Amino acid sequence: MEWAYLVLTLVSVLNFATPLLLAATGELVVEKSGVLNLGVEGMMIVGAMTAYFVGAHIDLEICTVPHFSGVGCLVGTSSIPMERFAIVVLTGGLAGMALSFLFALLVLGFRSNQVATGLGLTLLGLTLTNALGSGSGDLKVGRVDTLLGTQASDWGIWGPLLNMNPMVWLTIILCLTVGWVLTHTRLGLIIRAVGENHDSAHTLGLPVQWVRLGAIVFGGLCAGMAGAYISMIQIGAPLWKEGITAGAGWLALALILFATWRAERVVLGALIFGFTLALELRLQTLAGLPSWFVPWLLPSLPYLIPIIVLTLISLDARVIRRNAPASLGKLFEPIS
Amino acid sequence: MKRVSSLLAAAALSLGFASGASAELKIGFIYVGPVEDLGWTFRHDEGRKAIEQHFGNKVSTTFIENVPEGPAAVDAITDLAETGHGLIFTTSFGFMNPTNTVAANYPKVKFEHATGFTRNTDNMATFSARFYEGRVIQGLIASKMTKTNKIGYIASFPIPEVIRGINAFTFEARKHNPNIEVDIRWVFSWFDPAKEAEAATALIDAGADIIVQHTDSPAPVQVAESRGVYAFGQASDMSRFGPNAHLVSIVDNWDSYYIDRVQAALDGTWNGGAAADIWWGLSKDGKGNGIGMVEMASYNEKALGPDLYAEAIALEKALFSGARHAFPCTGLKKQDGSIPEECASGAPHLVDFPTLVTKDWYIEGITQSIPK
Amino acid sequence: MIRLIRRADVTAIHSLISIAVAAVLTLVISTIVLFLTAKAPVDALMQLLTYPYQGGTVIVQWSKALNMAAYLGVIGLGLSICYRANVWNIGAEGQFAMGGIGAFGTWLLLGSPTAWWAIPCLIMGGAFAGLLWASIPALLKTQANTNELLTSLMLVYVAAQTLFFVSNGPWQAPVRYSPSQTVFLPESVQLNAIIPGVPTFHMGLPIALGLFVVIALLVLYTPFGYRLKVTETTPRAARFAGYSPRVTVWAVFLLSGAMAGAMGAIYLMGDIGYVTEESNFLRGFGFSAIVVAFLGRLHPVGILLAALLLGYVAGGASWIQANLREDDSIAGFIEVIALMSTLASALFLQYRVQWRGFATQPQENR
């Protein structure tokens, strides 16, 4: 058993799982509070674009190059240190948050249909980033510093794993923390109460709309940061192109459903989904595969597997009914 | 109602002048990728800017980028034809059918299609660059610079243009170093930095120490730089993406061709139709007259060393003047060992039509096969 | 503060108010966005509104709009049927793609005929393929309670991959202009232009119109339509009446899948002529149709108008891109703004808005 290969695979799995997990963590809180926000994909991609552009400007030199005289080029430094990366990620999160405010305004203020508004939010995010995202090609964004840098080889086969961006570990910790908060603290109790029965919660004097607003905003922050991870870290070097998230937001939503709104299962599910995404690259080189395998099945796997696992989970309708926040998606009309 | 409309009309007129409505000729461009791909489309746009600079107020230009090949292209080209553009350049192989379709509907508009080979109507011309001449020089350099004898070649689509490039490169490289192995990876895209980077990484992991690309983004050069191997730039000068890795770039130079054709359109001497298929290489006519569509840029003299650099320059000059053809018949065999028709009947080098235009076979020495 | 009181009685007046609010909001916000993004906003606005008469060929410009409206309208109508039954089919783009594949596959299956009777066969083949593709989420929902929104959406990605696979693999053309391309359908099997020189106005448009009218009549005047109405407004009454929810899910999914598939076939035969990879084949009709369904408030007449509106706007955006060198993203913005405005203005349909001053104490309901 080639341990080095296994470690590299784990690195790949975590790489793909992290943005899913982060976005799902935020949306988990949102859904626990009784709101269904389908706009995760839109918030993620807006976060991805914003992080990329901020990352490009956070270190900037104008250069002149022969054969291109008169044309300036933006050259990032060869690496972005951790503190600046944190700022970059945060701005991505803020962008996602901004979009989530719009969602909250429509859903909480204007009492609009949550499904349609969420879809609209995704569309808005995609439209915005497609329109604003051009003009990026001449930006050179520096690669983000890694924890170990050039000393990674000192750690043998574990080097690549330990060298992963801290966001990977922080996200796992965040998800588990959120799970703990939801189940063991007063804040979590309030959120869950609002999500289970908003009328009773309101009668008890809980500020239903404010709790939901807070949850939605938190969800936007997480989704935006998840997008930042995709554009800055996931491919190895920072990259922006239209539609870079490629359905990650939808996978995060499927993830929550698959995990039946339990935080530990969200982590597990993220690893499974991350595994299917990592598989695509790994299996390509296997010999003796049928002709439809590599061009069709492999790229489709990350979308087929969620369908399969969702079906398996949903087979017993009671599991969903028991675990779903009872007021999820329902309209809240305070009687006061 | 009348006052409002005349107010709007006045506003439109005043803004209309700003957008060059008084120009003699409106020229349109359809790009398959984004201008900032820093490769293929970028160079076409540089050509467009060259036109604006050269002709000043006599012309005005419009471009539409990121046009998918298919009905969207028909729509975009039609849009340009509908909005008064008299000369339209479509800059991707996949626009061939769309351009022909629209050309048939707008006989008064002139159409120029890059790298195509069908001209169904008299208002249509095609043009292409003999990029493969640049590949010859790259082949020479690679054969002498490689230490592992393994060259990684990142290719886009298995079309004649790309195969010509692979063949020219390999033929020259093997002449100087018969042990060379060219490892080709197909990414099935002209511009996909993520895939190109992946391919470059995979090739380097498999032992290649020189990366050649027929794709448009600087990603492979960047990967080569970070991995400490060499790379060739494509379509534009990519030296700044890999100061140590970059050996030389093949630069598309559409400026002189575009200016020539616009001048012809303005003078009324523009030609289209069945015979209007224009191929320029390093020089306009392959005999050293005038700068053509292909340029070599930013030789990495430090890495090459004075001898190899001199050799490369000499080869470039020979190709420019026509003293040397990219595909001389001496020693040229197909992958299956057979000799091309024209060589067998005594021609000095491969001919443009039909061999080079429809090239679908590899040269001897390439172990892989062309994907279906 | 503002108090929202639920209306007991929702009448046509309230509908009109809500539509008016949506229209005004859309107009105002879109104009602001245009002024922020355009290089020559006044010019752009004027030409966006009147572009067919701005110097091009009138019929060509209108045809652009009508062509897109046909796709958005038919697919949107199918989706509206699903949404009214509270079935969230957002996989129309995938059903559309499979329609194109199904139609081409039908052509191959029939032995690559060139006769005219192949045309209706191909359309039916496409409809059937779309129907099959939509049956997957339907099956999973009825048999395993699986969330149909996510399953239908995931299948869009799979369908896109299928486009690449068939055109690059088993159906790849021996002589082709790009690697992922099938052979062209023969001219006699294509839906040819009705007006010479205007390729976007082809036989598929009247076919689409006919399909739209038939289904609209189905929705408005038949027992099926009545069932749909009951299911939409009072699900409990529907169950009491014996309308099986399972049958409803199947019916709406199959119908909307067939409609999207049929449009995919028409697209293959009328606009593109061959199957290719998703980035060149798909134009986002399936997703814009979702917006159209909501803009039209799930009513056939509204959907028709919304489809024409979005088609017209898209045509205008591409016009100002070619004529004024503006970016054509304004079309997408208008689409989203219209959707958000419609969703926001639905408030006025359901609620009476009362201004109760600046008091901070919670009020008693009177």
JSON list of C-alpha atoms in Angstrom, two decimals, chain A residues 89-253:
[
{"chain": "A", "resi": 89, "resn": "VAL", "atom": "CA", "xyz": [-10.88, 35.64, 2.32]},
{"chain": "A", "resi": 90, "resn": "LEU", "atom": "CA", "xyz": [-12.76, 38.02, 4.54]},
{"chain": "A", "resi": 91, "resn": "THR", "atom": "CA", "xyz": [-13.57, 40.34, 1.68]},
{"chain": "A", "resi": 92, "resn": "GLY", "atom": "CA", "xyz": [-14.89, 37.35, -0.23]},
{"chain": "A", "resi": 93, "resn": "GLY", "atom": "CA", "xyz": [-17.04, 36.58, 2.78]},
{"chain": "A", "resi": 94, "resn": "LEU", "atom": "CA", "xyz": [-18.30, 40.15, 2.93]},
{"chain": "A", "resi": 95, "resn": "ALA", "atom": "CA", "xyz": [-19.30, 39.98, -0.72]},
{"chain": "A", "resi": 96, "resn": "GLY", "atom": "CA", "xyz": [-21.32, 36.86, -0.01]},
{"chain": "A", "resi": 97, "resn": "MET", "atom": "CA", "xyz": [-22.81, 38.61, 2.99]},
{"chain": "A", "resi": 98, "resn": "ALA", "atom": "CA", "xyz": [-23.89, 41.56, 0.89]},
{"chain": "A", "resi": 99, "resn": "LEU", "atom": "CA", "xyz": [-25.81, 39.29, -1.42]},
{"chain": "A", "resi": 100, "resn": "SER", "atom": "CA", "xyz": [-27.38, 37.51, 1.51]},
{"chain": "A", "resi": 101, "resn": "PHE", "atom": "CA", "xyz": [-28.68, 40.84, 2.79]},
{"chain": "A", "resi": 102, "resn": "LEU", "atom": "CA", "xyz": [-30.66, 41.21, -0.39]},
{"chain": "A", "resi": 103, "resn": "PHE", "atom": "CA", "xyz": [-32.06, 37.75, 0.10]},
{"chain": "A", "resi": 104, "resn": "ALA", "atom": "CA", "xyz": [-33.02, 38.56, 3.66]},
{"chain": "A", "resi": 105, "resn": "LEU", "atom": "CA", "xyz": [-34.69, 41.79, 2.59]},
{"chain": "A", "resi": 106, "resn": "LEU", "atom": "CA", "xyz": [-36.85, 39.99, 0.08]},
{"chain": "A", "resi": 107, "resn": "VAL", "atom": "CA", "xyz": [-37.65, 36.91, 2.11]},
{"chain": "A", "resi": 108, "resn": "LEU", "atom": "CA", "xyz": [-38.03, 38.42, 5.55]},
{"chain": "A", "resi": 109, "resn": "GLY", "atom": "CA", "xyz": [-39.17, 41.90, 4.58]},
{"chain": "A", "resi": 110, "resn": "PHE", "atom": "CA", "xyz": [-41.18, 41.32, 1.45]},
{"chain": "A", "resi": 111, "resn": "ARG", "atom": "CA", "xyz": [-42.31, 37.82, 2.44]},
{"chain": "A", "resi": 112, "resn": "SER", "atom": "CA", "xyz": [-41.32, 36.54, -0.99]},
{"chain": "A", "resi": 113, "resn": "ASN", "atom": "CA", "xyz": [-41.25, 32.90, -2.01]},
{"chain": "A", "resi": 114, "resn": "GLN", "atom": "CA", "xyz": [-38.02, 31.47, -0.60]},
{"chain": "A", "resi": 115, "resn": "VAL", "atom": "CA", "xyz": [-37.36, 28.99, -3.37]},
{"chain": "A", "resi": 116, "resn": "ALA", "atom": "CA", "xyz": [-37.82, 31.49, -6.16]},
{"chain": "A", "resi": 117, "resn": "THR", "atom": "CA", "xyz": [-35.85, 34.17, -4.35]},
{"chain": "A", "resi": 118, "resn": "GLY", "atom": "CA", "xyz": [-33.00, 31.79, -3.71]},
{"chain": "A", "resi": 119, "resn": "LEU", "atom": "CA", "xyz": [-32.91, 30.82, -7.37]},
{"chain": "A", "resi": 120, "resn": "GLY", "atom": "CA", "xyz": [-32.97, 34.49, -8.25]},
{"chain": "A", "resi": 121, "resn": "LEU", "atom": "CA", "xyz": [-30.07, 35.11, -5.93]},
{"chain": "A", "resi": 122, "resn": "THR", "atom": "CA", "xyz": [-28.01, 32.45, -7.66]},
{"chain": "A", "resi": 123, "resn": "LEU", "atom": "CA", "xyz": [-28.89, 33.97, -11.00]},
{"chain": "A", "resi": 124, "resn": "LEU", "atom": "CA", "xyz": [-27.93, 37.40, -9.68]},
{"chain": "A", "resi": 125, "resn": "GLY", "atom": "CA", "xyz": [-24.58, 36.16, -8.48]},
{"chain": "A", "resi": 126, "resn": "LEU", "atom": "CA", "xyz": [-23.83, 34.48, -11.78]},
{"chain": "A", "resi": 127, "resn": "THR", "atom": "CA", "xyz": [-24.94, 37.49, -13.81]},
{"chain": "A", "resi": 128, "resn": "LEU", "atom": "CA", "xyz": [-22.95, 39.91, -11.68]},
{"chain": "A", "resi": 129, "resn": "THR", "atom": "CA", "xyz": [-19.77, 37.90, -11.85]},
{"chain": "A", "resi": 130, "resn": "ASN", "atom": "CA", "xyz": [-20.11, 37.25, -15.57]},
{"chain": "A", "resi": 131, "resn": "ALA", "atom": "CA", "xyz": [-20.55, 40.94, -16.22]},
{"chain": "A", "resi": 132, "resn": "LEU", "atom": "CA", "xyz": [-17.88, 42.24, -13.85]},
{"chain": "A", "resi": 133, "resn": "GLY", "atom": "CA", "xyz": [-15.47, 39.39, -14.12]},
{"chain": "A", "resi": 134, "resn": "SER", "atom": "CA", "xyz": [-13.89, 40.28, -17.41]},
{"chain": "A", "resi": 135, "resn": "GLY", "atom": "CA", "xyz": [-10.83, 42.42, -17.43]},
{"chain": "A", "resi": 136, "resn": "SER", "atom": "CA", "xyz": [-9.08, 40.03, -15.15]},
{"chain": "A", "resi": 137, "resn": "GLY", "atom": "CA", "xyz": [-6.65, 38.39, -17.49]},
{"chain": "A", "resi": 138, "resn": "ASP", "atom": "CA", "xyz": [-3.85, 40.84, -17.05]},
{"chain": "A", "resi": 139, "resn": "LEU", "atom": "CA", "xyz": [-3.96, 40.46, -13.32]},
{"chain": "A", "resi": 140, "resn": "LYS", "atom": "CA", "xyz": [-1.37, 38.23, -11.90]},
{"chain": "A", "resi": 141, "resn": "VAL", "atom": "CA", "xyz": [-2.33, 37.09, -8.47]},
{"chain": "A", "resi": 142, "resn": "GLY", "atom": "CA", "xyz": [0.39, 35.72, -6.27]},
{"chain": "A", "resi": 143, "resn": "ARG", "atom": "CA", "xyz": [0.10, 32.23, -4.89]},
{"chain": "A", "resi": 144, "resn": "VAL", "atom": "CA", "xyz": [-0.85, 32.02, -1.28]},
{"chain": "A", "resi": 145, "resn": "ASP", "atom": "CA", "xyz": [1.94, 31.16, 1.12]},
{"chain": "A", "resi": 146, "resn": "THR", "atom": "CA", "xyz": [1.74, 27.68, 2.49]},
{"chain": "A", "resi": 147, "resn": "LEU", "atom": "CA", "xyz": [2.36, 26.84, 6.10]},
{"chain": "A", "resi": 148, "resn": "LEU", "atom": "CA", "xyz": [5.57, 24.98, 5.57]},
{"chain": "A", "resi": 149, "resn": "GLY", "atom": "CA", "xyz": [6.74, 26.60, 2.38]},
{"chain": "A", "resi": 150, "resn": "THR", "atom": "CA", "xyz": [9.97, 25.12, 1.13]},
{"chain": "A", "resi": 151, "resn": "GLN", "atom": "CA", "xyz": [10.36, 23.00, 4.22]},
{"chain": "A", "resi": 152, "resn": "ALA", "atom": "CA", "xyz": [7.48, 20.81, 3.19]},
{"chain": "A", "resi": 153, "resn": "SER", "atom": "CA", "xyz": [9.83, 18.10, 2.01]},
{"chain": "A", "resi": 154, "resn": "ASP", "atom": "CA", "xyz": [11.24, 17.79, 5.52]},
{"chain": "A", "resi": 155, "resn": "TRP", "atom": "CA", "xyz": [8.02, 16.16, 6.60]},
{"chain": "A", "resi": 156, "resn": "GLY", "atom": "CA", "xyz": [8.20, 13.25, 4.23]},
{"chain": "A", "resi": 157, "resn": "ILE", "atom": "CA", "xyz": [4.96, 11.85, 2.99]},
{"chain": "A", "resi": 158, "resn": "TRP", "atom": "CA", "xyz": [2.98, 13.97, 5.42]},
{"chain": "A", "resi": 159, "resn": "GLY", "atom": "CA", "xyz": [4.38, 17.15, 3.92]},
{"chain": "A", "resi": 160, "resn": "PRO", "atom": "CA", "xyz": [1.61, 17.83, 1.43]},
{"chain": "A", "resi": 161, "resn": "LEU", "atom": "CA", "xyz": [-1.03, 17.22, 4.06]},
{"chain": "A", "resi": 162, "resn": "LEU", "atom": "CA", "xyz": [0.48, 19.49, 6.67]},
{"chain": "A", "resi": 163, "resn": "ASN", "atom": "CA", "xyz": [1.15, 22.06, 4.01]},
{"chain": "A", "resi": 164, "resn": "MET", "atom": "CA", "xyz": [-2.49, 22.53, 3.24]},
{"chain": "A", "resi": 165, "resn": "ASN", "atom": "CA", "xyz": [-4.01, 25.91, 3.76]},
{"chain": "A", "resi": 166, "resn": "PRO", "atom": "CA", "xyz": [-5.21, 26.38, 7.35]},
{"chain": "A", "resi": 167, "resn": "MET", "atom": "CA", "xyz": [-8.68, 27.07, 6.00]},
{"chain": "A", "resi": 168, "resn": "VAL", "atom": "CA", "xyz": [-9.05, 23.32, 5.61]},
{"chain": "A", "resi": 169, "resn": "TRP", "atom": "CA", "xyz": [-8.64, 22.64, 9.32]},
{"chain": "A", "resi": 170, "resn": "LEU", "atom": "CA", "xyz": [-10.43, 25.79, 10.44]},
{"chain": "A", "resi": 171, "resn": "THR", "atom": "CA", "xyz": [-13.46, 24.84, 8.38]},
{"chain": "A", "resi": 172, "resn": "ILE", "atom": "CA", "xyz": [-13.75, 21.44, 9.99]},
{"chain": "A", "resi": 173, "resn": "ILE", "atom": "CA", "xyz": [-13.39, 23.01, 13.42]},
{"chain": "A", "resi": 174, "resn": "LEU", "atom": "CA", "xyz": [-15.96, 25.64, 12.48]},
{"chain": "A", "resi": 175, "resn": "CYS", "atom": "CA", "xyz": [-18.51, 23.09, 11.40]},
{"chain": "A", "resi": 176, "resn": "LEU", "atom": "CA", "xyz": [-18.14, 21.00, 14.52]},
{"chain": "A", "resi": 177, "resn": "THR", "atom": "CA", "xyz": [-18.23, 24.13, 16.66]},
{"chain": "A", "resi": 178, "resn": "VAL", "atom": "CA", "xyz": [-21.40, 25.29, 14.98]},
{"chain": "A", "resi": 179, "resn": "GLY", "atom": "CA", "xyz": [-22.88, 21.87, 15.61]},
{"chain": "A", "resi": 180, "resn": "TRP", "atom": "CA", "xyz": [-21.97, 22.11, 19.24]},
{"chain": "A", "resi": 181, "resn": "VAL", "atom": "CA", "xyz": [-23.36, 25.64, 19.53]},
{"chain": "A", "resi": 182, "resn": "LEU", "atom": "CA", "xyz": [-26.60, 24.53, 17.97]},
{"chain": "A", "resi": 183, "resn": "THR", "atom": "CA", "xyz": [-27.06, 21.67, 20.39]},
{"chain": "A", "resi": 184, "resn": "HIS", "atom": "CA", "xyz": [-25.50, 22.89, 23.60]},
{"chain": "A", "resi": 185, "resn": "THR", "atom": "CA", "xyz": [-25.93, 26.61, 23.91]},
{"chain": "A", "resi": 186, "resn": "ARG", "atom": "CA", "xyz": [-28.77, 28.99, 24.47]},
{"chain": "A", "resi": 187, "resn": "LEU", "atom": "CA", "xyz": [-28.11, 30.68, 21.15]},
{"chain": "A", "resi": 188, "resn": "GLY", "atom": "CA", "xyz": [-28.38, 27.35, 19.42]},
{"chain": "A", "resi": 189, "resn": "LEU", "atom": "CA", "xyz": [-31.58, 26.62, 21.24]},
{"chain": "A", "resi": 190, "resn": "ILE", "atom": "CA", "xyz": [-33.06, 29.89, 20.12]},
{"chain": "A", "resi": 191, "resn": "ILE", "atom": "CA", "xyz": [-32.10, 29.25, 16.52]},
{"chain": "A", "resi": 192, "resn": "ARG", "atom": "CA", "xyz": [-33.56, 25.79, 16.59]},
{"chain": "A", "resi": 193, "resn": "ALA", "atom": "CA", "xyz": [-36.72, 26.93, 18.29]},
{"chain": "A", "resi": 194, "resn": "VAL", "atom": "CA", "xyz": [-37.26, 29.53, 15.61]},
{"chain": "A", "resi": 195, "resn": "GLY", "atom": "CA", "xyz": [-36.69, 26.89, 13.00]},
{"chain": "A", "resi": 196, "resn": "GLU", "atom": "CA", "xyz": [-38.99, 24.30, 14.51]},
{"chain": "A", "resi": 197, "resn": "ASN", "atom": "CA", "xyz": [-41.99, 26.41, 15.28]},
{"chain": "A", "resi": 198, "resn": "HIS", "atom": "CA", "xyz": [-41.73, 30.08, 14.55]},
{"chain": "A", "resi": 199, "resn": "ASP", "atom": "CA", "xyz": [-45.20, 30.84, 15.86]},
{"chain": "A", "resi": 200, "resn": "SER", "atom": "CA", "xyz": [-44.48, 29.40, 19.29]},
{"chain": "A", "resi": 201, "resn": "ALA", "atom": "CA", "xyz": [-41.11, 31.05, 19.32]},
{"chain": "A", "resi": 202, "resn": "HIS", "atom": "CA", "xyz": [-42.73, 34.35, 18.54]},
{"chain": "A", "resi": 203, "resn": "THR", "atom": "CA", "xyz": [-45.26, 33.86, 21.29]},
{"chain": "A", "resi": 204, "resn": "LEU", "atom": "CA", "xyz": [-42.41, 33.23, 23.68]},
{"chain": "A", "resi": 205, "resn": "GLY", "atom": "CA", "xyz": [-41.01, 36.61, 22.72]},
{"chain": "A", "resi": 206, "resn": "LEU", "atom": "CA", "xyz": [-38.10, 35.41, 20.62]},
{"chain": "A", "resi": 207, "resn": "PRO", "atom": "CA", "xyz": [-37.14, 37.85, 17.83]},
{"chain": "A", "resi": 208, "resn": "VAL", "atom": "CA", "xyz": [-37.82, 35.46, 14.98]},
{"chain": "A", "resi": 209, "resn": "GLN", "atom": "CA", "xyz": [-36.98, 37.79, 12.10]},
{"chain": "A", "resi": 210, "resn": "TRP", "atom": "CA", "xyz": [-33.77, 39.03, 13.72]},
{"chain": "A", "resi": 211, "resn": "VAL", "atom": "CA", "xyz": [-32.58, 35.51, 14.45]},
{"chain": "A", "resi": 212, "resn": "ARG", "atom": "CA", "xyz": [-33.23, 34.57, 10.85]},
{"chain": "A", "resi": 213, "resn": "LEU", "atom": "CA", "xyz": [-31.50, 37.66, 9.59]},
{"chain": "A", "resi": 214, "resn": "GLY", "atom": "CA", "xyz": [-28.45, 36.79, 11.64]},
{"chain": "A", "resi": 215, "resn": "ALA", "atom": "CA", "xyz": [-28.49, 33.25, 10.34]},
{"chain": "A", "resi": 216, "resn": "ILE", "atom": "CA", "xyz": [-28.84, 34.34, 6.72]},
{"chain": "A", "resi": 217, "resn": "VAL", "atom": "CA", "xyz": [-26.00, 36.79, 7.07]},
{"chain": "A", "resi": 218, "resn": "PHE", "atom": "CA", "xyz": [-23.80, 34.15, 8.67]},
{"chain": "A", "resi": 219, "resn": "GLY", "atom": "CA", "xyz": [-24.67, 31.84, 5.80]},
{"chain": "A", "resi": 220, "resn": "GLY", "atom": "CA", "xyz": [-23.65, 34.50, 3.30]},
{"chain": "A", "resi": 221, "resn": "LEU", "atom": "CA", "xyz": [-20.35, 35.03, 5.07]},
{"chain": "A", "resi": 222, "resn": "CYS", "atom": "CA", "xyz": [-19.54, 31.34, 4.98]},
{"chain": "A", "resi": 223, "resn": "ALA", "atom": "CA", "xyz": [-20.58, 30.94, 1.38]},
{"chain": "A", "resi": 224, "resn": "GLY", "atom": "CA", "xyz": [-18.49, 33.91, 0.32]},
{"chain": "A", "resi": 225, "resn": "MET", "atom": "CA", "xyz": [-15.44, 32.59, 2.13]},
{"chain": "A", "resi": 226, "resn": "ALA", "atom": "CA", "xyz": [-15.99, 29.19, 0.57]},
{"chain": "A", "resi": 227, "resn": "GLY", "atom": "CA", "xyz": [-15.96, 30.88, -2.82]},
{"chain": "A", "resi": 228, "resn": "ALA", "atom": "CA", "xyz": [-12.74, 32.64, -1.90]},
{"chain": "A", "resi": 229, "resn": "TYR", "atom": "CA", "xyz": [-11.17, 29.28, -1.19]},
{"chain": "A", "resi": 230, "resn": "ILE", "atom": "CA", "xyz": [-12.18, 28.01, -4.62]},
{"chain": "A", "resi": 231, "resn": "SER", "atom": "CA", "xyz": [-10.70, 30.89, -6.55]},
{"chain": "A", "resi": 232, "resn": "MET", "atom": "CA", "xyz": [-7.57, 31.35, -4.48]},
{"chain": "A", "resi": 233, "resn": "ILE", "atom": "CA", "xyz": [-6.53, 27.90, -3.31]},
{"chain": "A", "resi": 234, "resn": "GLN", "atom": "CA", "xyz": [-8.34, 25.01, -4.88]},
{"chain": "A", "resi": 235, "resn": "ILE", "atom": "CA", "xyz": [-6.62, 24.84, -8.25]},
{"chain": "A", "resi": 236, "resn": "GLY", "atom": "CA", "xyz": [-3.19, 25.44, -6.83]},
{"chain": "A", "resi": 237, "resn": "ALA", "atom": "CA", "xyz": [-2.69, 28.96, -8.05]},
{"chain": "A", "resi": 238, "resn": "PRO", "atom": "CA", "xyz": [-5.34, 31.68, -7.93]},
{"chain": "A", "resi": 239, "resn": "LEU", "atom": "CA", "xyz": [-7.68, 31.54, -10.87]},
{"chain": "A", "resi": 240, "resn": "TRP", "atom": "CA", "xyz": [-10.84, 33.29, -11.94]},
{"chain": "A", "resi": 241, "resn": "LYS", "atom": "CA", "xyz": [-13.14, 32.27, -14.72]},
{"chain": "A", "resi": 242, "resn": "GLU", "atom": "CA", "xyz": [-16.87, 32.46, -15.24]},
{"chain": "A", "resi": 243, "resn": "GLY", "atom": "CA", "xyz": [-18.72, 29.74, -13.43]},
{"chain": "A", "resi": 244, "resn": "ILE", "atom": "CA", "xyz": [-15.64, 28.58, -11.56]},
{"chain": "A", "resi": 245, "resn": "THR", "atom": "CA", "xyz": [-17.75, 27.20, -8.74]},
{"chain": "A", "resi": 246, "resn": "ALA", "atom": "CA", "xyz": [-19.26, 24.60, -11.11]},
{"chain": "A", "resi": 247, "resn": "GLY", "atom": "CA", "xyz": [-22.20, 23.71, -8.92]},
{"chain": "A", "resi": 248, "resn": "ALA", "atom": "CA", "xyz": [-20.38, 23.62, -5.59]},
{"chain": "A", "resi": 249, "resn": "GLY", "atom": "CA", "xyz": [-23.18, 25.63, -4.03]},
{"chain": "A", "resi": 250, "resn": "TRP", "atom": "CA", "xyz": [-25.75, 23.05, -5.08]},
{"chain": "A", "resi": 251, "resn": "LEU", "atom": "CA", "xyz": [-23.54, 20.28, -3.80]},
{"chain": "A", "resi": 252, "resn": "ALA", "atom": "CA", "xyz": [-23.41, 22.07, -0.44]},
{"chain": "A", "resi": 253, "resn": "LEU", "atom": "CA", "xyz": [-27.21, 22.16, -0.34]}
]
